[in-house]
XYZ file of C-alpha atoms in Angstrom:
678
model
C 18.043 114.696 -15.482
C 20.517 113.338 -18.029
C 22.955 112.459 -15.225
C 20.270 110.563 -13.280
C 19.256 108.629 -16.404
C 22.899 107.674 -16.997
C 23.157 106.321 -13.457
C 19.971 104.282 -13.856
C 21.239 102.768 -17.104
C 24.579 101.960 -15.462
C 22.809 100.189 -12.621
C 20.506 98.242 -14.913
C 23.195 97.058 -17.308
C 24.933 94.652 -14.863
C 21.539 93.177 -13.979
C 20.782 92.604 -17.650
C 24.181 90.931 -18.023
C 23.318 88.477 -15.257
C 20.312 87.093 -17.111
C 20.181 84.379 -19.763
C 22.680 81.934 -18.320
C 25.916 83.845 -18.786
C 26.694 87.564 -19.182
C 27.072 88.961 -22.684
C 30.528 90.207 -23.716
C 32.004 88.735 -20.545
C 35.753 89.432 -20.390
C 36.609 87.319 -17.353
C 38.618 84.128 -16.968
C 37.705 81.286 -14.587
C 39.962 79.029 -12.524
C 39.002 75.449 -11.699
C 40.532 75.466 -8.236
C 40.807 71.711 -7.760
C 41.913 68.452 -9.281
C 41.214 64.905 -8.154
C 42.233 64.433 -4.481
C 43.484 68.037 -4.268
C 42.648 68.128 -0.568
C 45.765 70.076 0.414
C 46.044 72.484 -2.524
C 42.281 73.149 -2.456
C 41.961 73.555 1.298
C 39.752 76.599 1.919
C 42.404 78.388 3.989
C 45.110 77.680 1.387
C 42.967 79.172 -1.382
C 41.975 82.168 0.718
C 45.620 83.139 1.170
C 45.917 83.385 -2.628
C 42.976 85.771 -3.102
C 45.023 88.868 -3.959
C 47.091 87.045 -6.567
C 44.148 85.205 -8.110
C 42.074 88.371 -8.348
C 44.610 89.896 -10.748
C 43.851 87.183 -13.317
C 40.509 85.501 -12.545
C 37.070 86.957 -11.920
C 35.590 83.503 -11.234
C 36.885 80.560 -9.189
C 35.093 77.195 -9.335
C 35.230 75.202 -6.093
C 34.440 71.506 -5.564
C 31.087 70.567 -4.023
C 31.438 71.966 -0.517
C 28.971 70.022 1.648
C 29.678 67.160 4.046
C 29.660 63.813 2.213
C 30.077 61.691 5.327
C 33.806 61.079 4.840
C 36.803 62.019 2.734
C 35.402 62.912 -0.659
C 35.734 65.161 -3.697
C 32.030 65.933 -3.251
C 30.376 63.966 -6.020
C 28.722 61.592 -3.536
C 26.829 64.489 -1.975
C 24.959 63.750 1.234
C 24.154 67.000 3.059
C 22.975 70.158 1.340
C 22.289 72.754 4.053
C 24.381 74.687 6.619
C 25.330 72.840 9.747
C 26.857 70.099 7.593
C 29.542 71.979 5.662
C 32.683 70.613 7.279
C 34.042 68.947 4.152
C 37.310 67.387 3.036
C 38.514 70.894 2.178
C 37.855 72.623 5.493
C 35.175 73.810 7.879
C 32.008 75.755 7.140
C 33.431 78.893 8.755
C 36.564 78.578 6.601
C 34.396 78.200 3.484
C 32.373 81.290 4.354
C 35.559 83.244 4.981
C 36.994 82.118 1.628
C 33.893 83.129 -0.345
C 33.724 86.479 1.456
C 37.427 87.191 0.892
C 37.114 86.285 -2.777
C 34.094 88.564 -3.121
C 35.943 91.484 -1.520
C 38.815 90.874 -3.971
C 36.453 90.920 -6.958
C 36.219 87.160 -7.464
C 32.890 85.387 -7.887
C 32.872 81.860 -6.471
C 31.193 79.103 -8.487
C 29.546 76.264 -6.560
C 29.689 72.702 -7.852
C 26.040 71.605 -7.771
C 25.421 67.848 -7.747
C 21.685 67.237 -8.049
C 21.501 64.424 -10.597
C 21.994 61.952 -7.781
C 22.329 61.904 -4.025
C 23.955 59.619 -1.498
C 21.779 57.885 1.088
C 22.991 57.170 4.610
C 20.300 54.767 5.793
C 19.647 52.031 3.282
C 18.764 52.625 -0.358
C 16.310 55.456 0.210
C 17.302 56.919 3.580
C 18.390 60.503 2.918
C 19.178 62.805 5.858
C 16.505 65.274 6.942
C 17.832 68.805 7.331
C 16.234 71.823 8.957
C 17.210 75.196 7.575
C 15.685 78.504 8.732
C 12.850 76.669 10.438
C 11.927 74.501 7.450
C 12.697 70.781 7.376
C 13.751 69.348 4.032
C 13.647 65.607 3.453
C 13.518 63.112 0.607
C 12.277 59.562 0.394
C 11.629 56.708 -2.056
C 9.061 58.740 -4.010
C 11.860 61.197 -4.917
C 14.004 58.504 -6.542
C 13.681 57.677 -10.238
C 11.521 54.614 -10.803
C 14.079 53.013 -13.142
C 17.143 53.919 -11.049
C 20.131 51.574 -11.316
C 18.573 49.635 -14.175
C 15.780 48.204 -12.036
C 17.806 47.469 -8.899
C 16.153 50.329 -7.036
C 12.681 49.043 -7.900
C 13.579 45.564 -6.725
C 14.685 47.026 -3.415
C 11.569 49.204 -3.228
C 9.360 46.167 -3.834
C 11.190 44.316 -1.095
C 10.607 47.205 1.315
C 7.043 47.805 0.166
C 7.635 51.408 -0.926
C 6.866 53.262 -4.142
C 9.413 55.078 -6.303
C 8.904 58.186 -8.429
C 8.786 58.769 -12.185
C 11.270 57.298 -14.603
C 14.464 59.234 -15.229
C 14.285 62.178 -17.633
C 17.925 61.708 -18.671
C 20.697 59.153 -18.658
C 20.787 56.751 -15.711
C 23.805 56.252 -13.466
C 24.502 53.365 -11.125
C 26.023 54.007 -7.744
C 23.734 56.454 -5.937
C 20.079 57.325 -6.148
C 19.089 59.269 -9.258
C 16.667 62.009 -8.214
C 13.271 62.374 -9.867
C 13.182 66.020 -10.929
C 9.512 65.695 -11.852
C 8.852 65.360 -8.116
C 7.472 68.571 -6.591
C 9.348 67.748 -3.406
C 12.691 67.368 -5.209
C 12.117 70.705 -6.923
C 11.257 72.322 -3.606
C 14.411 71.034 -1.903
C 16.690 71.848 -4.853
C 15.338 75.392 -5.117
C 15.893 75.992 -1.411
C 19.396 74.524 -1.671
C 20.377 76.726 -4.607
C 19.041 79.888 -3.017
C 20.977 79.033 0.131
C 24.203 78.722 -1.880
C 23.690 82.204 -3.327
C 22.026 84.114 -0.516
C 23.581 82.508 2.560
C 26.993 81.118 1.625
C 27.548 83.858 -0.950
C 28.320 81.910 -4.118
C 27.990 83.855 -7.381
C 26.845 80.979 -9.573
C 26.671 77.278 -10.291
C 28.497 74.556 -12.147
C 25.915 71.807 -12.636
C 27.389 68.306 -12.528
C 26.329 65.545 -14.906
C 23.468 67.391 -16.585
C 22.943 64.550 -19.063
C 21.263 62.779 -16.152
C 18.075 64.862 -16.209
C 16.164 67.066 -18.615
C 17.744 70.439 -19.435
C 14.407 72.074 -18.679
C 15.001 71.572 -14.946
C 18.262 73.509 -15.073
C 16.196 76.269 -16.647
C 13.549 75.995 -13.943
C 16.071 76.112 -11.111
C 18.059 79.026 -12.543
C 14.926 80.999 -13.324
C 14.027 80.677 -9.652
C 17.474 81.212 -8.072
C 18.778 83.788 -10.587
C 22.537 83.083 -10.389
C 24.952 85.475 -12.081
C 26.673 82.528 -13.770
C 25.595 79.005 -14.652
C 27.489 76.349 -16.596
C 26.443 72.748 -17.184
C 28.664 69.710 -17.606
C 27.079 68.257 -20.734
C 29.866 65.811 -21.539
C 29.621 65.400 -25.299
C 32.005 66.140 -28.140
C 29.268 67.018 -30.624
C 28.708 70.770 -30.873
C 25.089 70.429 -31.940
C 24.272 68.181 -28.971
C 25.758 70.634 -26.472
C 24.036 73.559 -28.196
C 20.716 71.719 -28.019
C 21.154 71.281 -24.269
C 21.796 75.009 -23.882
C 18.702 75.850 -25.937
C 16.592 73.439 -23.917
C 17.320 75.383 -20.708
C 15.206 78.259 -22.011
C 12.485 79.761 -19.847
C 10.158 82.236 -21.564
C 12.455 82.134 -24.574
C 15.612 83.054 -22.616
C 18.590 80.679 -22.273
C 19.342 79.958 -18.605
C 22.787 78.330 -18.680
C 26.111 78.149 -20.461
C 27.884 74.813 -20.967
C 31.425 73.535 -20.827
C 32.756 73.432 -24.362
C 33.701 69.754 -24.588
C 33.876 69.983 -28.395
C 36.555 72.682 -27.977
C 38.443 70.516 -25.515
C 38.437 67.596 -27.943
C 39.692 69.752 -30.828
C 42.677 70.755 -28.687
C 43.288 67.209 -27.488
C 43.114 65.790 -31.007
C 45.466 68.424 -32.410
C 48.082 67.831 -29.726
C 47.852 64.074 -29.290
C 47.790 63.474 -33.061
C 50.462 66.089 -33.748
C 48.165 67.659 -36.337
C 47.449 71.305 -35.567
C 44.908 71.629 -38.401
C 42.424 69.910 -36.072
C 42.142 73.154 -34.098
C 39.810 74.223 -36.892
C 37.182 71.672 -35.867
C 33.768 72.844 -34.667
C 33.085 73.933 -31.093
C 30.738 76.250 -29.235
C 33.475 78.893 -29.262
C 33.895 78.608 -33.035
C 30.222 79.409 -33.663
C 29.021 83.016 -33.436
C 25.579 81.924 -32.216
C 26.844 79.850 -29.296
C 30.179 81.298 -28.158
C 28.553 83.491 -25.492
C 27.579 80.273 -23.713
C 30.908 78.519 -24.240
C 33.075 77.877 -21.175
C 36.246 76.581 -22.778
C 38.769 74.312 -21.084
C 41.628 72.041 -22.089
C 41.807 69.784 -19.019
C 39.780 69.121 -15.892
C 39.613 66.774 -12.912
C 37.940 64.036 -14.971
C 40.115 64.176 -18.080
C 43.537 64.609 -16.469
C 45.844 61.628 -16.092
C 45.461 60.171 -12.642
C 46.123 56.834 -11.014
C 43.645 53.959 -11.288
C 41.030 55.786 -13.332
C 39.990 56.056 -16.953
C 41.066 59.422 -18.335
C 41.709 61.079 -21.637
C 44.537 63.533 -20.983
C 46.346 65.931 -23.238
C 49.752 64.283 -23.375
C 51.955 67.312 -24.019
C 51.964 70.989 -25.039
C 50.120 72.301 -22.003
C 51.369 75.805 -22.740
C 50.202 75.771 -26.359
C 46.802 74.422 -25.303
C 46.306 77.243 -22.799
C 47.636 79.847 -25.224
C 45.054 78.833 -27.836
C 42.230 78.762 -25.268
C 43.103 82.195 -23.859
C 43.167 83.703 -27.360
C 39.701 82.387 -28.253
C 36.225 83.754 -27.503
C 34.132 82.025 -24.860
C 34.995 82.135 -21.162
C 38.273 80.255 -20.563
C 38.523 77.968 -17.530
C 42.131 77.315 -16.471
C 42.850 74.008 -14.696
C 44.496 74.317 -11.269
C 47.384 71.977 -12.115
C 48.189 74.026 -15.203
C 48.056 77.224 -13.155
C 50.402 75.747 -10.550
C 52.845 74.330 -13.101
C 52.826 77.139 -15.692
C 51.777 80.174 -13.665
C 54.095 82.782 -15.140
C 53.236 81.900 -18.742
C 49.491 81.786 -18.049
C 49.643 85.112 -16.203
C 51.274 86.738 -19.214
C 48.743 85.162 -21.594
C 45.867 86.552 -19.502
C 47.590 89.956 -19.410
C 47.597 89.992 -23.222
C 43.976 88.790 -23.442
C 42.856 91.525 -21.046
C 44.867 94.242 -22.787
C 43.359 93.342 -26.170
C 39.891 93.246 -24.592
C 38.832 89.781 -25.747
C 35.424 88.715 -24.446
C 33.185 85.689 -24.796
C 31.560 86.985 -27.987
C 34.671 88.293 -29.739
C 35.093 87.466 -33.420
C 38.126 85.674 -34.754
C 39.455 84.517 -38.097
C 41.751 81.667 -39.028
C 45.029 83.100 -40.300
C 46.745 79.879 -41.289
C 46.322 76.140 -40.803
C 49.130 73.625 -41.108
C 50.009 70.317 -39.468
C 52.924 72.109 -37.815
C 51.181 75.291 -36.655
C 47.802 76.987 -36.480
C 47.125 80.719 -36.210
C 44.041 82.773 -35.385
C 43.430 86.510 -35.130
C 40.933 87.555 -32.456
C 39.411 91.027 -32.259
C 38.882 92.560 -28.843
C 37.545 95.904 -27.727
C 41.065 97.411 -27.607
C 42.871 95.708 -30.477
C 43.643 92.363 -32.079
C 45.600 89.315 -30.898
C 47.350 86.970 -33.318
C 47.954 83.600 -31.642
C 50.202 80.976 -33.245
C 50.488 77.498 -31.720
C 52.207 74.313 -32.846
C 55.571 72.630 -32.897
C 56.845 75.163 -35.444
C 55.011 78.199 -34.070
C 58.293 80.063 -33.663
C 59.087 79.798 -37.383
C 55.814 81.377 -38.498
C 56.077 84.937 -39.796
C 52.818 86.878 -40.125
C 52.179 88.116 -43.634
C 50.184 90.942 -42.087
C 52.718 93.578 -41.020
C 50.271 95.192 -38.596
C 51.320 92.866 -35.747
C 54.287 92.822 -33.356
C 55.361 89.842 -31.244
C 54.926 90.451 -27.501
C 55.100 86.979 -25.936
C 56.451 83.549 -26.811
C 57.121 80.224 -25.162
C 57.231 76.528 -25.894
C 55.188 76.031 -29.091
C 53.252 79.318 -28.858
C 53.597 82.979 -29.847
C 51.375 86.018 -29.193
C 51.306 89.125 -31.409
C 49.403 92.344 -30.706
C 48.102 94.724 -33.349
C 50.346 97.774 -33.630
C 47.403 100.177 -33.544
C 47.028 99.509 -29.799
C 49.771 102.105 -29.194
C 51.032 100.756 -25.890
C 54.167 99.502 -24.240
C 54.372 95.850 -23.326
C 56.383 93.741 -20.851
C 56.531 89.988 -21.354
C 57.018 89.158 -17.650
C 53.884 89.242 -15.500
C 53.781 90.884 -12.096
C 54.649 88.592 -9.238
C 57.226 87.207 -6.854
C 60.391 85.700 -8.297
C 63.229 83.951 -6.491
C 65.983 84.433 -9.042
C 67.122 87.402 -11.130
C 64.845 88.028 -14.112
C 64.918 89.629 -17.542
C 61.961 91.529 -18.984
C 61.514 92.159 -22.694
C 59.919 95.524 -23.439
C 58.055 95.989 -26.712
C 56.648 99.078 -28.393
C 53.265 98.136 -29.798
C 52.940 101.032 -32.204
C 52.432 101.880 -35.851
C 55.442 104.193 -35.551
C 58.529 102.132 -36.454
C 60.708 104.615 -34.543
C 58.815 104.312 -31.260
C 61.043 103.727 -28.238
C 60.327 102.454 -24.754
C 60.820 104.791 -21.802
C 60.575 103.340 -18.334
C 61.080 103.805 -14.613
C 61.547 101.274 -11.808
C 60.449 103.420 -8.862
C 56.722 103.566 -9.637
C 56.791 107.051 -11.170
C 55.317 107.702 -14.588
C 57.974 107.708 -17.312
C 58.651 110.900 -19.230
C 60.509 111.706 -22.419
C 63.696 112.091 -20.346
C 63.386 108.703 -18.554
C 65.627 105.754 -19.381
C 64.903 104.491 -22.885
C 65.499 101.305 -24.877
C 64.639 100.147 -28.365
C 61.584 97.963 -28.844
C 62.438 94.319 -28.150
C 65.226 95.122 -25.688
C 65.462 93.430 -22.303
C 66.127 94.940 -18.912
C 67.432 93.139 -15.830
C 65.598 92.635 -12.542
C 68.410 91.844 -10.092
C 67.970 89.632 -7.071
C 67.132 91.468 -3.889
C 64.872 94.152 -5.299
C 61.244 95.230 -5.139
C 60.420 97.016 -8.368
C 57.393 98.795 -9.719
C 58.108 98.992 -13.421
C 56.267 101.573 -15.476
C 56.881 101.633 -19.209
C 55.425 103.691 -22.029
C 56.109 104.352 -25.683
C 57.817 107.538 -26.776
C 56.369 108.773 -30.066
C 56.957 112.281 -31.398
C 58.238 113.489 -28.035
C 55.125 112.323 -26.141
C 54.760 109.331 -23.812
C 51.635 107.189 -24.023
C 50.429 103.614 -23.487
C 51.929 103.322 -19.988
C 51.770 99.891 -18.337
C 52.639 98.872 -14.780
C 54.246 95.701 -13.428
C 55.063 94.958 -9.787
C 57.968 92.595 -9.145
C 59.365 91.172 -5.933
C 62.706 89.551 -6.731
C 63.942 88.032 -3.501
C 65.779 84.878 -2.532
C 63.529 82.970 -0.119
C 64.321 82.806 3.540
C 66.318 79.727 4.409
C 63.881 77.413 6.156
C 65.063 74.050 7.370
C 62.076 71.898 8.325
C 62.504 70.365 11.760
C 60.760 67.756 13.841
C 58.747 69.339 16.685
C 60.517 69.189 20.037
C 57.577 67.397 21.647
C 58.312 64.287 19.537
C 60.234 62.099 21.978
C 60.911 58.411 22.480
C 62.715 56.378 25.104
C 65.541 53.949 24.474
C 63.459 50.761 24.318
C 60.370 52.263 22.701
C 59.096 51.030 19.327
C 57.167 53.919 17.826
C 56.610 56.224 14.876
C 55.353 59.785 14.398
C 53.008 61.073 11.716
C 52.309 64.644 10.650
C 48.800 64.498 9.202
C 47.587 66.728 6.351
C 45.156 69.391 7.499
C 42.315 67.633 5.671
C 42.774 64.406 7.653
C 40.368 65.280 10.443
C 39.644 61.805 11.869
C 41.657 59.910 14.453
C 44.788 58.698 12.679
C 45.111 54.926 12.494
C 48.317 52.961 12.158
C 48.743 49.606 10.409
C 52.168 48.036 10.978
C 53.268 44.618 9.745
C 56.259 42.454 8.991
C 56.404 40.381 5.774
C 52.685 40.097 5.107
C 49.594 42.002 6.295
C 48.673 39.089 8.552
C 51.922 39.522 10.505
C 50.844 42.778 12.113
C 51.569 44.819 15.233
C 48.430 46.935 15.420
C 45.571 44.464 15.775
C 45.249 41.245 17.689
C 43.046 39.899 14.909
C 44.723 41.483 11.910
C 41.843 43.882 11.229
C 42.296 47.015 9.110
C 42.758 49.939 9.685
C 44.689 48.988 12.815
C 45.389 50.868 16.032
C 44.590 54.416 17.105
C 47.458 56.870 17.212
C 47.713 59.527 19.914
C 47.723 63.201 19.009
C 50.722 64.743 20.760
C 50.842 68.284 19.384
C 50.706 70.607 16.411
C 53.628 71.325 14.071
C 54.684 74.872 13.176
C 52.752 74.632 9.899
C 49.504 73.894 11.741
C 49.358 70.149 10.996
C 48.502 67.784 13.823
C 51.225 65.355 14.884
C 50.338 61.829 16.004
C 52.346 59.069 17.652
C 51.973 55.314 17.378
C 53.631 53.185 20.039
C 53.734 49.404 20.048
C 52.674 48.164 23.451
C 54.783 45.016 23.135
C 51.782 42.671 23.236
C 49.499 43.544 20.325
C 50.935 41.143 17.818
C 49.450 38.762 15.280
C 51.222 35.836 13.612
C 54.737 37.146 14.169
C 57.379 37.033 16.901
C 59.793 39.710 15.679
C 60.245 42.809 17.832
C 59.734 45.497 15.202
C 57.535 45.768 12.107
C 59.045 46.037 8.667
C 56.383 48.298 7.154
C 53.837 50.875 8.258
C 50.767 52.734 6.927
C 48.988 55.737 8.430
C 45.395 56.507 7.473
C 42.572 58.920 8.175
C 40.639 56.175 9.990
C 40.968 54.041 6.871
C 40.900 56.554 4.007
C 42.854 58.316 2.656
C 46.053 56.520 3.572
C 49.751 56.733 2.941
C 51.569 54.340 0.671
C 53.246 51.247 2.153
C 56.182 52.800 4.012
C 59.329 51.125 5.279
C 59.289 51.204 9.077
C 62.086 53.071 10.825
C 61.916 53.092 14.611
C 61.335 56.670 15.752
C 60.617 57.737 12.187
C 58.861 61.045 11.596
C 56.550 60.553 8.617
C 54.367 62.783 6.469
C 51.839 61.587 3.913
C 54.692 61.370 1.397
C 57.000 59.184 3.470
C 59.822 59.261 6.008
C 61.080 62.745 6.728
C 63.543 62.236 9.573
C 64.231 60.205 12.718
C 63.839 60.970 16.405
C 66.860 59.534 18.194
C 66.208 57.659 21.420
C 67.709 58.613 24.751
C 67.848 56.573 27.937
C 67.301 59.795 29.889
C 64.170 60.523 27.968
C 65.706 63.702 26.506
C 65.504 63.391 22.782
C 67.620 64.752 19.989
C 66.590 65.230 16.390
C 68.969 64.746 13.524
C 68.519 66.096 10.025
C 69.989 64.547 6.914
C 69.116 65.314 3.316
C 69.395 61.669 2.337
C 66.734 60.704 4.891
C 64.122 62.911 3.260
C 61.486 60.888 1.410
C 58.970 63.708 0.998
C 57.783 65.098 -2.303
C 60.523 67.550 -3.246
C 60.008 70.036 -6.071
C 62.232 72.553 -7.797
C 60.931 76.022 -8.639
C 59.683 74.779 -12.016
C 57.329 72.400 -10.211
C 59.327 69.318 -11.226
C 59.712 66.518 -8.708
C 63.290 65.873 -7.560
C 64.754 62.806 -5.836
C 66.327 63.706 -2.496
C 69.604 62.013 -3.426
C 69.884 64.196 -6.536
C 69.406 67.573 -4.859
C 72.164 70.036 -5.734
C 72.620 73.585 -4.514
C 69.487 75.638 -5.041
C 65.970 76.375 -3.851
C 63.417 73.602 -3.334
C 59.883 73.175 -2.023
C 59.931 70.502 0.721
C 56.921 69.712 2.882
C 55.315 72.983 1.816
C 58.372 75.079 2.745
C 60.900 76.879 0.593
C 64.302 75.432 1.423
C 67.727 76.648 0.358
C 70.231 73.819 -0.069
C 73.794 75.130 0.094
């Protein structure tokens, strides 16, 4: 009977954790798996291939809004809500379903970006698409639009059409699309069906609600109470902790909070500390700093709206990305790592998450401020397995803890991590993963015994007292060309305990020289160009070619953008479609020259490449000229390859962009391939 009761309690506990907006004592970390215009890096198939790696560090992954928006879009101009219209800028519906399923099998819950403050119309001001799902047709009309939408513009249009709008907005208005009237029974009906579909059909685990200042918090409560997501977080964009806390409280249904919120106050404390070079500002108030609200705090230091990007108003953190993430991952709340930070600083962030998980920090952990100075800031956070002392700031490396119960286990640019010695475990400062150069791993004995040594093996067997041993703080080498399962433990009083495991693949990448597909051919007198389109460019590729000014063009008899259709001629080895534009010799406007000077390729208008210099026979990617197809009178083509011709984005293994003319010997990422330059 006791055993049965234990099983029942074990089954009920996860269900209890799902309620009230966000699970209590949640130990997971979330990844925001997109940034603005991240169409390639966030492609559903690209993300799915990373499931095994991501699952080691994240239990939640937040995706962009995944429905069809009627064109290339990040999803915030949402148009369609139900299956049958889920071929988005990130992939097809079947690819999305496969991604969510693969993530679920790997232990990752997928968070849907829910945009219900507003909706895009596709037939005039109030013409929303009707959608039929499981035999029920869902539609919206003028009566579902806020009566004061767009500062009165919507009403003027409604009066002109002789239709009636709904109630006034229950939150902040926003020009651009139709603000939905959440008092409308029809809006509530459609939203509830939509949310249940996301959970029960597509398989999402929870929601990120966009722009929740746009409607009353009570509706988030209503919708979550009905749909019952495991996780819910609202984007209440406000730097005042009390304001964000009030929104959380106002989601209550029957006295129970229904949603967490992004901790914008936390983000601003980190931004202010870094941008003002004053680390004392990390002591400012946030949801995470308050014991009553930290359960509902989803912390972050950068996102798609705050990052620096072209032609948009942002508020980025200007430096110290590593220190920002180190502080976030040492704090209570649920941390949300930004995709660009993960891509650029993966090894450091992996190690930080390893420490967080080992200490057992969760979203309700307690912490204390250890020291506060303009040059560094330190906190001590208590987890279920021990304590983590985090020091960040430009002089973090000079700080010495006065409390001798800590030992340093990890450090990097402007951050240091210490673990409490009573954890009695070995530690390795290099996270598991694939590495392309020889590595060194520092092994640390986290123990109250000052004489504790590290014993280790590299063949996957458990270390014993007779295994290889090193003093705490020593480093061991991981040579190139090895696959190693490192197991390390501490040797205290003749016994081995606190064994940890790391899996390393240390291999030089295969030499891959990108080539132009053999089906790319041109004849001696042909004026043409080839374009390898990104996988997310699903429309017919258009070409706009011109001489000195846009009016002097070769792709339209009238000079009309986006120009002429290209012809798909095949698929490259990486799966991208390859298109060819050929000048027919007659389509010419306001010019008599025989070749254009510049060229643009576009996805039927948008997105598009930059203005590219035209090279006859040029093979282009979105980033520019890659190589040239040489002409042959016989029609048999040859392809030449020259490093100086490459105009793609080229990156070194640290994620830094490199000019093609400055490439030395080494390993680079070119056109999505690892390339060895000798």
